[in-house]
Amino acid sequence: MKGIRKMLAAAVAVAALAGGSVARAEPYDDGVNQRAYTAMKGKKVAFVPLSMGFDLTQGWAAAMKVQADAMGYELIIRDPNWSTDAGAQQITQLISQKPDIIVVHNPDRNAYARLLKRVQGQGIKVLQVNLKSETTTEAFVGVDWYKIGEHQANSVVEACKGKSGKVAIMQGRVTDPANFITVQAVKDVFAKHPEIQVVSDQSSEWDATKAQGIAATALKQNPDMCGIVGLWDNMDVGTAAAIREAGLTGKVFLSSSGGGRKQADCDMVESGTFDEVVIYDVARQGRDLNAAIAFLLQQDGEAKVNPFALITPLKVVTKANLKPNSCWQMEQIPDLVQ
Amino acid sequence: MSVQDTLTRWRYRYVPDHVLGELLSKNWIDNVIPFFMLVGSIAVFGSIVPGFFEPFTLSDSTRQLAEVGFVAMGMAIVMLAGGIDLSVGSVFAIGNFLTLALINLLGWPVFVTLPVVLAACAAIGLVNGLLIGFLRLRAFLTTLVTLIIFRSAADLLVLTYGTRLATGGASSPLWDYLAYGDVYGMPVSCLVVLVVAIILHVMLTRSRFGWHLLAVGGSRRSAHNAGIKVRRTVCLTYVLSSTLTGLGSFFYAARIGSAASDAGLGMEVLVLTAVVLGGNSLGGGRGSVAKALMGTVIVLTLTNSLISLGLQSGASTLVLAVALLIGVAIDVKWLKNRHKVISSVYVSPAYFSMPTCPPTDPDSGSPYAQNDRLKDVELIGLGELDGPEDVIFDRDDNLYTGSRHGDVIRFLAPDYKKRELFAHIGGQTLGFAFDRNDHLNVCVGGMGLYKVLPDGEVVRQTDETNRSLWSIIDDSRMRLADDLDIAPDGRIFFSEATIRYDIAEWATDSVETRGNGRIVCYDPRSGKTRTVLQNLVFPNGVCIANDGQSFFFAETWAARISRYWFDGPRKGKLEVVIPDLPGLPDNINRASDGTYWCALMGMRAPVVDMALRMPGFRRRMAMRVAHDEWMYPNINAGCIIRFDDNGTVLESYWDAGGVNHPQTTSMREHKGWLYIGGVHNNRIGRLRLPDADPNWTSNDSYWGSRK
Amino acid sequence: METVTAPGASKVSVKITQEWIVFALAVVIFALFSLILRGFATVDNMLALVRNVSILGILSVGMALSILGRGIDLSIVATMAVSVAWMILMLGEGVAPPTAFALALAFVVLVGAANGFLVAYVEIPAVFTTLAMGGLVYGLGRFAMISVDIVNLPPGQDWLRGFGSGTLAGIPAPVIVFAVVCVVAYLFLSYAKAGRFVYALGDNPAAARISGVPVRPLIVLQYVIAALIAFCAGLVMTANVDSMNTRIVNSTLVYDVILVVVLGGIGLGGGKGGIRNVVVGTLLIGILLNGMTIMNIPFLMQNIIKGIILLAAIVADTLLNPRDEQTSQQGDI
């Protein structure tokens, strides 16, 4: 009998150890850690991206999943696949499910503005990522688009020194907040440089094929163009193709920006498709998102949180400073975040 | 009667087989498939999507529903008229932009903005309408091109003013109320969509424009030939579509408040899917706004739920595509096979047990004993007539008869050689009776009860009666009014042989031998029409008895004659006076000696009598055997009988050879002659009655001598 | 031997067809641009002109085939995007190019056959079948095969890049592919038995069927060929921009394709027209786009102008060949 009891006790002990420190029968409490675990356990965090079809959102989702699994809260993903209307509908439906936090990736400055106020009115905290709506909510994790624009514009100005001074701006969607702020920064910089002449300033709806058409048009009109400011790597693949077709690779400086996925950015810089990419590291943003979520989940339900922002530092990658670890790959995200 | 017979009788009395065919023949049955899809999708997703039925979710989901619903209704209207409008998504984008620009940028009040936006969208729709309606361009191509043009225009507007709009954002209580307000829990936009749907439904089904629209969609050529302004009608559908789209975009703008250029992007596919899934057909002519709304609910429930389930991006598109394929496949197959299905299940035989057939052998001594007394008739209008079902005389001895072409034909006294067209009514003229004022009352198959004035003017008396409570078929309409008679007080009693078949297929009713017919009373004094007797087996010849308080009527397939008292001490009583005729009785008319004539249009046969007790057999026949090969009762006999008030049959007149009268459906005694008609004959016969009163006319008998 | 002439044929009547209108329009615009635009009428620009519309042209040949047989293929862009995206995704995962190519080809044939089966055997109208199949292919692709919107062409794979950036005797590869597709399609339609039957099918399906044409298999074949041509276009497009964006399915490309076909004078009713019409339609669009590009007209404005010219062509056709209320077909939209 005693033997059996001993064995049972041993088994329980092994099981407890295997279950990890969180599940230990008498956990160690330093006054904060247990509070954090219980605050997060069983909570619900919803994520409404523009679409789950591209590297930024997939990277964020992978990063958030790591912490959700570790801390035992639920991560709900609703993919409206680029439809503003479907996204609004999903946020509306989420309200009734009462998640603790909704992570919102805004399609433009106005689209969810009123909706987010309603969400907050229901006691749900809103964390905006990368693209901020007109409505300021508890938290924002993302880049300073103005800085990106400034940097890109300055690079192009630099590249155009002694050349025609003709440049093009390849916009995404004009009502998109990121687009709006970046273009404003670019124009502010160009305004300080009278030698720069913007010969093409059009919107391609974040679509590479459209970008190719527009860039081809602009390049045909102005074969002496010296630089193009592109607003997103995935779209600028098309811009670059137009440059290549026109036989102007190396002659037209193409600056783009993106989330730092290897295939989309570093490979492109390496192959000379892009001359420079301004990277906002998605893995870093993933860590910031997790921090913001952890912080918000540990606030009391009714307590008012002062709006805060975690600004992503920028990284400029050119052929000159390209390193093997300048970019990330999707399968590395969990490791990078942990 | 054997036990099995009894069981069969009860089985066919209490199981309403005929309901299935009647249901399938209703127009609204097309709604059943989309309706079950609707219920199914809501049931399935309601159970697996968390929070689906929460009042908050439901009421907020309907906002999006309302916006797309407006567009879908517009698309449905265009498709009903046989067109298609692919430009709705682009118009939606323009409407959205305009609304935001007027409200946010220019600060206009909501009440001014709405009409301006609607007018602008209507003007855009007018472009489509003028091109497709008046210039007769192809709808598909034209709206394809305008889709691109309008979309580019919207994008251009957003590009030019988008940044200013993005920073704007005027807000007023009314504007917020339109976006998020509700009336008793129902969102404003949803309420508006319901009101608009009702208005549109009434417009389509009850208004002249709606009927024109459906006619154009049903058959453009016929509509054109009927004098409908096809071009204007088509043009207006596009104006309506764009206006409704504008209304949808107005609410969208209020709710979302963003001039993002993805507003309405790809909406044409979503809406087309919704409208078709709801059961509106692409060719036009079939559909309704209700179907469009049902389709919208299905499509949006599907897409939103799939996103809510957190599936990967393509899932909702995939499911939507599969739903569209299944929906259209069912629709196509249903349209193609609907008539086959209906024709195989519509005929629904009932149990009927015939009494023993009396003998008709020439030497049997029965009053029905065969003879050849009709052999020597004189013929009137041989070869000039087509289907003289009934014959009648006016006070000047002129002879009137009907025809398959919908005419009333008059032969002039005294020799009845000269023929003239007295009136054209349009439907097959079946039964005749003169009233007190010498107006000719006519039962017209497919039309109802009509009256012809002495100058030939045709007046409709009645074509509908009270609808019975539980009938699936609309039995208020007259399908086959076939004989009438007029009571002394002027009330007109007429029979409607069957409510389930039109005149062209009246014989099919014999396969059923159910009580499908009725007797209806029209009272000219009040103008009211009421059904008097129901569930009669092909009621036919009505004749007011000499007492003026009752009438005789024949039930053809049941081979019997009954009497019904509508006045006097026995009022309301119904009595079978001759239960067992050897043949199938048709018209009944008065004879000069106070008795009654009755025409037998066909003879009973033992095999048919037996088949009537075997409804299952007849059902299998109707389902599996070609129409032409069905077993019908004999309707090729010439026989006229005479009976008295007690129902005693006195004598019979036969055309044994079947040469002169292969079928007799009516006879009328007039001044010593008997005039004989038949619905499939090309002649009228007249036979001298040696023993009859040579001065007797039915007009005198009914209304007294004028002189 | 005496030749017998039909009564109407003795008089040479020049019927003004849409093809002629469009061709004349193309010539006029071409002449106009040559005169006023510097650098328009050069060999370089001509090649660039055709090159820019070659993908549109290739897709239009596939669309034309399906329309000639009284059908329409709205799934052509989805088939193109998903099959090629899947292929280069496999290439990126290290699948051997022949295997990836064969799998993608099999997928394309399957999609075409499914289209044909639904139209021919289930008798769903082609518009709905292909509209739904477009959604189905895109949905299936994004749901089960490709998890991202944009698939990049992995490094290497020069055989594939050759379709976009290669040249042969100074002529860019896309132009050559377009020409080859046109010639093959022309030979098929003019000389192959099945090609002639496509016209019979488009002209009068019931009559074709009664005459013994295997109508249903023919419809399946027609959609399979259209899908294969779409695959061709996809290869060129991928090679061009080094990636395949599956979101192109949601763009107006398929509408542009239909417009090219119809603009060239192939009636949606089927049975009328040929590859020549596709070339004419493609050239007009090419000349327009190129000219407007040189004239520095913004992209969106170009779309509007293009649309208005297309509309004018359709209006002119309708005015010259008015449709008769009495003879127009019911449900012919």
mmCIF file with all atom_site columns, C-alpha atoms in Angstrom, chain B residues 254-381:
data_model
loop_
_atom_site.group_PDB
_atom_site.id
_atom_site.type_symbol
_atom_site.label_atom_id
_atom_site.label_alt_id
_atom_site.label_comp_id
_atom_site.label_asym_id
_atom_site.label_entity_id
_atom_site.label_seq_id
_atom_site.pdbx_PDB_ins_code
_atom_site.Cartn_x
_atom_site.Cartn_y
_atom_site.Cartn_z
_atom_site.occupancy
_atom_site.B_iso_or_equiv
_atom_site.pdbx_formal_charge
_atom_site.auth_seq_id
_atom_site.auth_comp_id
_atom_site.auth_asym_id
_atom_site.auth_atom_id
_atom_site.pdbx_PDB_model_num
ATOM 1   C CA . ALA B 1 254 ? -23.510 57.855 -42.209 1.00 0.00 ? 254 ALA B CA 1
ATOM 2   C CA . ARG B 1 255 ? -22.375 54.634 -40.576 1.00 0.00 ? 255 ARG B CA 1
ATOM 3   C CA . ILE B 1 256 ? -18.798 54.309 -41.831 1.00 0.00 ? 256 ILE B CA 1
ATOM 4   C CA . GLY B 1 257 ? -18.031 57.942 -42.579 1.00 0.00 ? 257 GLY B CA 1
ATOM 5   C CA . SER B 1 258 ? -15.067 57.132 -44.759 1.00 0.00 ? 258 SER B CA 1
ATOM 6   C CA . ALA B 1 259 ? -14.462 58.095 -48.360 1.00 0.00 ? 259 ALA B CA 1
ATOM 7   C CA . ALA B 1 260 ? -12.076 55.167 -48.781 1.00 0.00 ? 260 ALA B CA 1
ATOM 8   C CA . SER B 1 261 ? -12.079 54.098 -52.368 1.00 0.00 ? 261 SER B CA 1
ATOM 9   C CA . ASP B 1 262 ? -13.065 50.559 -51.484 1.00 0.00 ? 262 ASP B CA 1
ATOM 10  C CA . ALA B 1 263 ? -16.651 51.666 -50.872 1.00 0.00 ? 263 ALA B CA 1
ATOM 11  C CA . GLY B 1 264 ? -18.837 49.498 -53.054 1.00 0.00 ? 264 GLY B CA 1
ATOM 12  C CA . LEU B 1 265 ? -15.858 47.726 -54.602 1.00 0.00 ? 265 LEU B CA 1
ATOM 13  C CA . GLY B 1 266 ? -16.984 44.377 -55.977 1.00 0.00 ? 266 GLY B CA 1
ATOM 14  C CA . MET B 1 267 ? -20.490 45.094 -54.791 1.00 0.00 ? 267 MET B CA 1
ATOM 15  C CA . GLU B 1 268 ? -21.960 44.130 -58.162 1.00 0.00 ? 268 GLU B CA 1
ATOM 16  C CA . VAL B 1 269 ? -20.889 40.534 -57.637 1.00 0.00 ? 269 VAL B CA 1
ATOM 17  C CA . LEU B 1 270 ? -22.165 40.427 -54.059 1.00 0.00 ? 270 LEU B CA 1
ATOM 18  C CA . VAL B 1 271 ? -25.495 41.914 -55.032 1.00 0.00 ? 271 VAL B CA 1
ATOM 19  C CA . LEU B 1 272 ? -25.866 39.791 -58.130 1.00 0.00 ? 272 LEU B CA 1
ATOM 20  C CA . THR B 1 273 ? -25.224 36.720 -56.009 1.00 0.00 ? 273 THR B CA 1
ATOM 21  C CA . ALA B 1 274 ? -27.771 37.883 -53.471 1.00 0.00 ? 274 ALA B CA 1
ATOM 22  C CA . VAL B 1 275 ? -30.451 38.642 -56.028 1.00 0.00 ? 275 VAL B CA 1
ATOM 23  C CA . VAL B 1 276 ? -30.003 35.378 -57.905 1.00 0.00 ? 276 VAL B CA 1
ATOM 24  C CA . LEU B 1 277 ? -29.719 33.314 -54.742 1.00 0.00 ? 277 LEU B CA 1
ATOM 25  C CA . GLY B 1 278 ? -32.993 34.872 -53.653 1.00 0.00 ? 278 GLY B CA 1
ATOM 26  C CA . GLY B 1 279 ? -34.613 33.360 -56.728 1.00 0.00 ? 279 GLY B CA 1
ATOM 27  C CA . ASN B 1 280 ? -34.771 36.193 -59.245 1.00 0.00 ? 280 ASN B CA 1
ATOM 28  C CA . SER B 1 281 ? -34.021 34.897 -62.706 1.00 0.00 ? 281 SER B CA 1
ATOM 29  C CA . LEU B 1 282 ? -31.541 36.548 -65.012 1.00 0.00 ? 282 LEU B CA 1
ATOM 30  C CA . GLY B 1 283 ? -33.788 36.573 -68.061 1.00 0.00 ? 283 GLY B CA 1
ATOM 31  C CA . GLY B 1 284 ? -36.310 38.796 -66.337 1.00 0.00 ? 284 GLY B CA 1
ATOM 32  C CA . GLY B 1 285 ? -39.983 38.548 -65.573 1.00 0.00 ? 285 GLY B CA 1
ATOM 33  C CA . ARG B 1 286 ? -39.622 36.334 -62.509 1.00 0.00 ? 286 ARG B CA 1
ATOM 34  C CA . GLY B 1 287 ? -38.722 37.744 -59.127 1.00 0.00 ? 287 GLY B CA 1
ATOM 35  C CA . SER B 1 288 ? -39.608 40.216 -56.422 1.00 0.00 ? 288 SER B CA 1
ATOM 36  C CA . VAL B 1 289 ? -38.064 42.638 -53.987 1.00 0.00 ? 289 VAL B CA 1
ATOM 37  C CA . ALA B 1 290 ? -38.778 40.174 -51.202 1.00 0.00 ? 290 ALA B CA 1
ATOM 38  C CA . LYS B 1 291 ? -36.597 37.622 -52.959 1.00 0.00 ? 291 LYS B CA 1
ATOM 39  C CA . ALA B 1 292 ? -33.852 40.205 -53.334 1.00 0.00 ? 292 ALA B CA 1
ATOM 40  C CA . LEU B 1 293 ? -33.950 40.918 -49.606 1.00 0.00 ? 293 LEU B CA 1
ATOM 41  C CA . MET B 1 294 ? -33.967 37.227 -48.743 1.00 0.00 ? 294 MET B CA 1
ATOM 42  C CA . GLY B 1 295 ? -30.935 36.722 -50.939 1.00 0.00 ? 295 GLY B CA 1
ATOM 43  C CA . THR B 1 296 ? -29.191 39.638 -49.261 1.00 0.00 ? 296 THR B CA 1
ATOM 44  C CA . VAL B 1 297 ? -29.766 38.162 -45.827 1.00 0.00 ? 297 VAL B CA 1
ATOM 45  C CA . ILE B 1 298 ? -28.434 34.789 -46.972 1.00 0.00 ? 298 ILE B CA 1
ATOM 46  C CA . VAL B 1 299 ? -25.325 36.227 -48.578 1.00 0.00 ? 299 VAL B CA 1
ATOM 47  C CA . LEU B 1 300 ? -24.429 38.567 -45.735 1.00 0.00 ? 300 LEU B CA 1
ATOM 48  C CA . THR B 1 301 ? -25.128 35.948 -43.090 1.00 0.00 ? 301 THR B CA 1
ATOM 49  C CA . LEU B 1 302 ? -22.815 33.579 -44.907 1.00 0.00 ? 302 LEU B CA 1
ATOM 50  C CA . THR B 1 303 ? -19.955 36.014 -45.430 1.00 0.00 ? 303 THR B CA 1
ATOM 51  C CA . ASN B 1 304 ? -20.071 37.674 -42.028 1.00 0.00 ? 304 ASN B CA 1
ATOM 52  C CA . SER B 1 305 ? -20.404 34.400 -40.194 1.00 0.00 ? 305 SER B CA 1
ATOM 53  C CA . LEU B 1 306 ? -17.473 32.839 -41.977 1.00 0.00 ? 306 LEU B CA 1
ATOM 54  C CA . ILE B 1 307 ? -15.280 35.790 -41.091 1.00 0.00 ? 307 ILE B CA 1
ATOM 55  C CA . SER B 1 308 ? -16.551 35.593 -37.519 1.00 0.00 ? 308 SER B CA 1
ATOM 56  C CA . LEU B 1 309 ? -15.512 31.973 -37.383 1.00 0.00 ? 309 LEU B CA 1
ATOM 57  C CA . GLY B 1 310 ? -11.981 33.178 -37.952 1.00 0.00 ? 310 GLY B CA 1
ATOM 58  C CA . LEU B 1 311 ? -11.378 31.150 -41.098 1.00 0.00 ? 311 LEU B CA 1
ATOM 59  C CA . GLN B 1 312 ? -8.643  32.057 -43.529 1.00 0.00 ? 312 GLN B CA 1
ATOM 60  C CA . SER B 1 313 ? -9.422  34.837 -46.005 1.00 0.00 ? 313 SER B CA 1
ATOM 61  C CA . GLY B 1 314 ? -10.707 32.833 -48.946 1.00 0.00 ? 314 GLY B CA 1
ATOM 62  C CA . ALA B 1 315 ? -13.319 30.917 -46.981 1.00 0.00 ? 315 ALA B CA 1
ATOM 63  C CA . SER B 1 316 ? -16.191 33.338 -47.311 1.00 0.00 ? 316 SER B CA 1
ATOM 64  C CA . THR B 1 317 ? -15.582 33.876 -51.016 1.00 0.00 ? 317 THR B CA 1
ATOM 65  C CA . LEU B 1 318 ? -15.410 30.132 -51.475 1.00 0.00 ? 318 LEU B CA 1
ATOM 66  C CA . VAL B 1 319 ? -18.633 29.421 -49.644 1.00 0.00 ? 319 VAL B CA 1
ATOM 67  C CA . LEU B 1 320 ? -20.392 32.283 -51.380 1.00 0.00 ? 320 LEU B CA 1
ATOM 68  C CA . ALA B 1 321 ? -19.345 30.907 -54.758 1.00 0.00 ? 321 ALA B CA 1
ATOM 69  C CA . VAL B 1 322 ? -20.516 27.419 -53.889 1.00 0.00 ? 322 VAL B CA 1
ATOM 70  C CA . ALA B 1 323 ? -23.811 28.820 -52.615 1.00 0.00 ? 323 ALA B CA 1
ATOM 71  C CA . LEU B 1 324 ? -24.274 30.732 -55.848 1.00 0.00 ? 324 LEU B CA 1
ATOM 72  C CA . LEU B 1 325 ? -23.570 27.636 -57.913 1.00 0.00 ? 325 LEU B CA 1
ATOM 73  C CA . ILE B 1 326 ? -25.971 25.493 -55.926 1.00 0.00 ? 326 ILE B CA 1
ATOM 74  C CA . GLY B 1 327 ? -28.616 28.193 -55.881 1.00 0.00 ? 327 GLY B CA 1
ATOM 75  C CA . VAL B 1 328 ? -28.478 28.760 -59.612 1.00 0.00 ? 328 VAL B CA 1
ATOM 76  C CA . ALA B 1 329 ? -28.297 25.048 -60.376 1.00 0.00 ? 329 ALA B CA 1
ATOM 77  C CA . ILE B 1 330 ? -31.447 24.449 -58.358 1.00 0.00 ? 330 ILE B CA 1
ATOM 78  C CA . ASP B 1 331 ? -33.115 27.435 -59.985 1.00 0.00 ? 331 ASP B CA 1
ATOM 79  C CA . VAL B 1 332 ? -32.188 26.262 -63.469 1.00 0.00 ? 332 VAL B CA 1
ATOM 80  C CA . LYS B 1 333 ? -33.334 22.719 -62.869 1.00 0.00 ? 333 LYS B CA 1
ATOM 81  C CA . TRP B 1 334 ? -36.516 23.869 -61.175 1.00 0.00 ? 334 TRP B CA 1
ATOM 82  C CA . LEU B 1 335 ? -37.405 26.230 -64.014 1.00 0.00 ? 335 LEU B CA 1
ATOM 83  C CA . LYS B 1 336 ? -36.736 23.518 -66.551 1.00 0.00 ? 336 LYS B CA 1
ATOM 84  C CA . ASN B 1 337 ? -38.633 20.752 -64.807 1.00 0.00 ? 337 ASN B CA 1
ATOM 85  C CA . ARG B 1 338 ? -41.301 22.692 -62.981 1.00 0.00 ? 338 ARG B CA 1
ATOM 86  C CA . HIS B 1 339 ? -43.957 22.013 -65.578 1.00 0.00 ? 339 HIS B CA 1
ATOM 87  C CA . LYS B 1 340 ? -43.098 18.328 -65.687 1.00 0.00 ? 340 LYS B CA 1
ATOM 88  C CA . VAL B 1 341 ? -43.358 18.077 -61.932 1.00 0.00 ? 341 VAL B CA 1
ATOM 89  C CA . ILE B 1 342 ? -46.607 19.967 -61.800 1.00 0.00 ? 342 ILE B CA 1
ATOM 90  C CA . SER B 1 343 ? -48.169 18.018 -64.617 1.00 0.00 ? 343 SER B CA 1
ATOM 91  C CA . SER B 1 344 ? -47.305 14.729 -62.993 1.00 0.00 ? 344 SER B CA 1
ATOM 92  C CA . VAL B 1 345 ? -48.582 15.618 -59.552 1.00 0.00 ? 345 VAL B CA 1
ATOM 93  C CA . TYR B 1 346 ? -51.335 18.106 -60.279 1.00 0.00 ? 346 TYR B CA 1
ATOM 94  C CA . VAL B 1 347 ? -53.903 15.559 -61.419 1.00 0.00 ? 347 VAL B CA 1
ATOM 95  C CA . SER B 1 348 ? -55.125 14.037 -58.202 1.00 0.00 ? 348 SER B CA 1
ATOM 96  C CA . PRO B 1 349 ? -57.878 11.436 -58.624 1.00 0.00 ? 349 PRO B CA 1
ATOM 97  C CA . ALA B 1 350 ? -60.444 10.882 -55.903 1.00 0.00 ? 350 ALA B CA 1
ATOM 98  C CA . TYR B 1 351 ? -62.607 7.930  -54.956 1.00 0.00 ? 351 TYR B CA 1
ATOM 99  C CA . PHE B 1 352 ? -66.078 7.841  -56.419 1.00 0.00 ? 352 PHE B CA 1
ATOM 100 C CA . SER B 1 353 ? -68.530 4.975  -56.346 1.00 0.00 ? 353 SER B CA 1
ATOM 101 C CA . MET B 1 354 ? -71.050 4.971  -59.190 1.00 0.00 ? 354 MET B CA 1
ATOM 102 C CA . PRO B 1 355 ? -74.505 3.502  -58.633 1.00 0.00 ? 355 PRO B CA 1
ATOM 103 C CA . THR B 1 356 ? -75.665 0.633  -60.806 1.00 0.00 ? 356 THR B CA 1
ATOM 104 C CA . CYS B 1 357 ? -76.135 1.611  -64.383 1.00 0.00 ? 357 CYS B CA 1
ATOM 105 C CA . PRO B 1 358 ? -79.730 1.247  -65.639 1.00 0.00 ? 358 PRO B CA 1
ATOM 106 C CA . PRO B 1 359 ? -80.234 -0.805 -68.802 1.00 0.00 ? 359 PRO B CA 1
ATOM 107 C CA . THR B 1 360 ? -80.229 0.906  -72.181 1.00 0.00 ? 360 THR B CA 1
ATOM 108 C CA . ASP B 1 361 ? -80.780 -2.056 -74.502 1.00 0.00 ? 361 ASP B CA 1
ATOM 109 C CA . PRO B 1 362 ? -83.359 -1.306 -77.218 1.00 0.00 ? 362 PRO B CA 1
ATOM 110 C CA . ASP B 1 363 ? -85.662 -4.031 -75.945 1.00 0.00 ? 363 ASP B CA 1
ATOM 111 C CA . SER B 1 364 ? -85.076 -3.604 -72.231 1.00 0.00 ? 364 SER B CA 1
ATOM 112 C CA . GLY B 1 365 ? -88.264 -1.605 -71.775 1.00 0.00 ? 365 GLY B CA 1
ATOM 113 C CA . SER B 1 366 ? -86.467 0.987  -69.650 1.00 0.00 ? 366 SER B CA 1
ATOM 114 C CA . PRO B 1 367 ? -87.045 4.663  -70.402 1.00 0.00 ? 367 PRO B CA 1
ATOM 115 C CA . TYR B 1 368 ? -83.431 4.771  -71.559 1.00 0.00 ? 368 TYR B CA 1
ATOM 116 C CA . ALA B 1 369 ? -83.939 2.087  -74.204 1.00 0.00 ? 369 ALA B CA 1
ATOM 117 C CA . GLN B 1 370 ? -81.990 3.026  -77.295 1.00 0.00 ? 370 GLN B CA 1
ATOM 118 C CA . ASN B 1 371 ? -83.847 4.226  -80.375 1.00 0.00 ? 371 ASN B CA 1
ATOM 119 C CA . ASP B 1 372 ? -83.024 6.347  -83.367 1.00 0.00 ? 372 ASP B CA 1
ATOM 120 C CA . ARG B 1 373 ? -85.406 9.242  -82.886 1.00 0.00 ? 373 ARG B CA 1
ATOM 121 C CA . LEU B 1 374 ? -82.726 11.883 -83.581 1.00 0.00 ? 374 LEU B CA 1
ATOM 122 C CA . LYS B 1 375 ? -81.990 10.465 -87.002 1.00 0.00 ? 375 LYS B CA 1
ATOM 123 C CA . ASP B 1 376 ? -84.346 12.734 -88.852 1.00 0.00 ? 376 ASP B CA 1
ATOM 124 C CA . VAL B 1 377 ? -83.312 16.103 -87.482 1.00 0.00 ? 377 VAL B CA 1
ATOM 125 C CA . GLU B 1 378 ? -83.083 19.116 -89.742 1.00 0.00 ? 378 GLU B CA 1
ATOM 126 C CA . LEU B 1 379 ? -79.656 20.740 -89.627 1.00 0.00 ? 379 LEU B CA 1
ATOM 127 C CA . ILE B 1 380 ? -78.969 24.439 -89.098 1.00 0.00 ? 380 ILE B CA 1
ATOM 128 C CA . GLY B 1 381 ? -75.675 26.104 -89.905 1.00 0.00 ? 381 GLY B CA 1
#
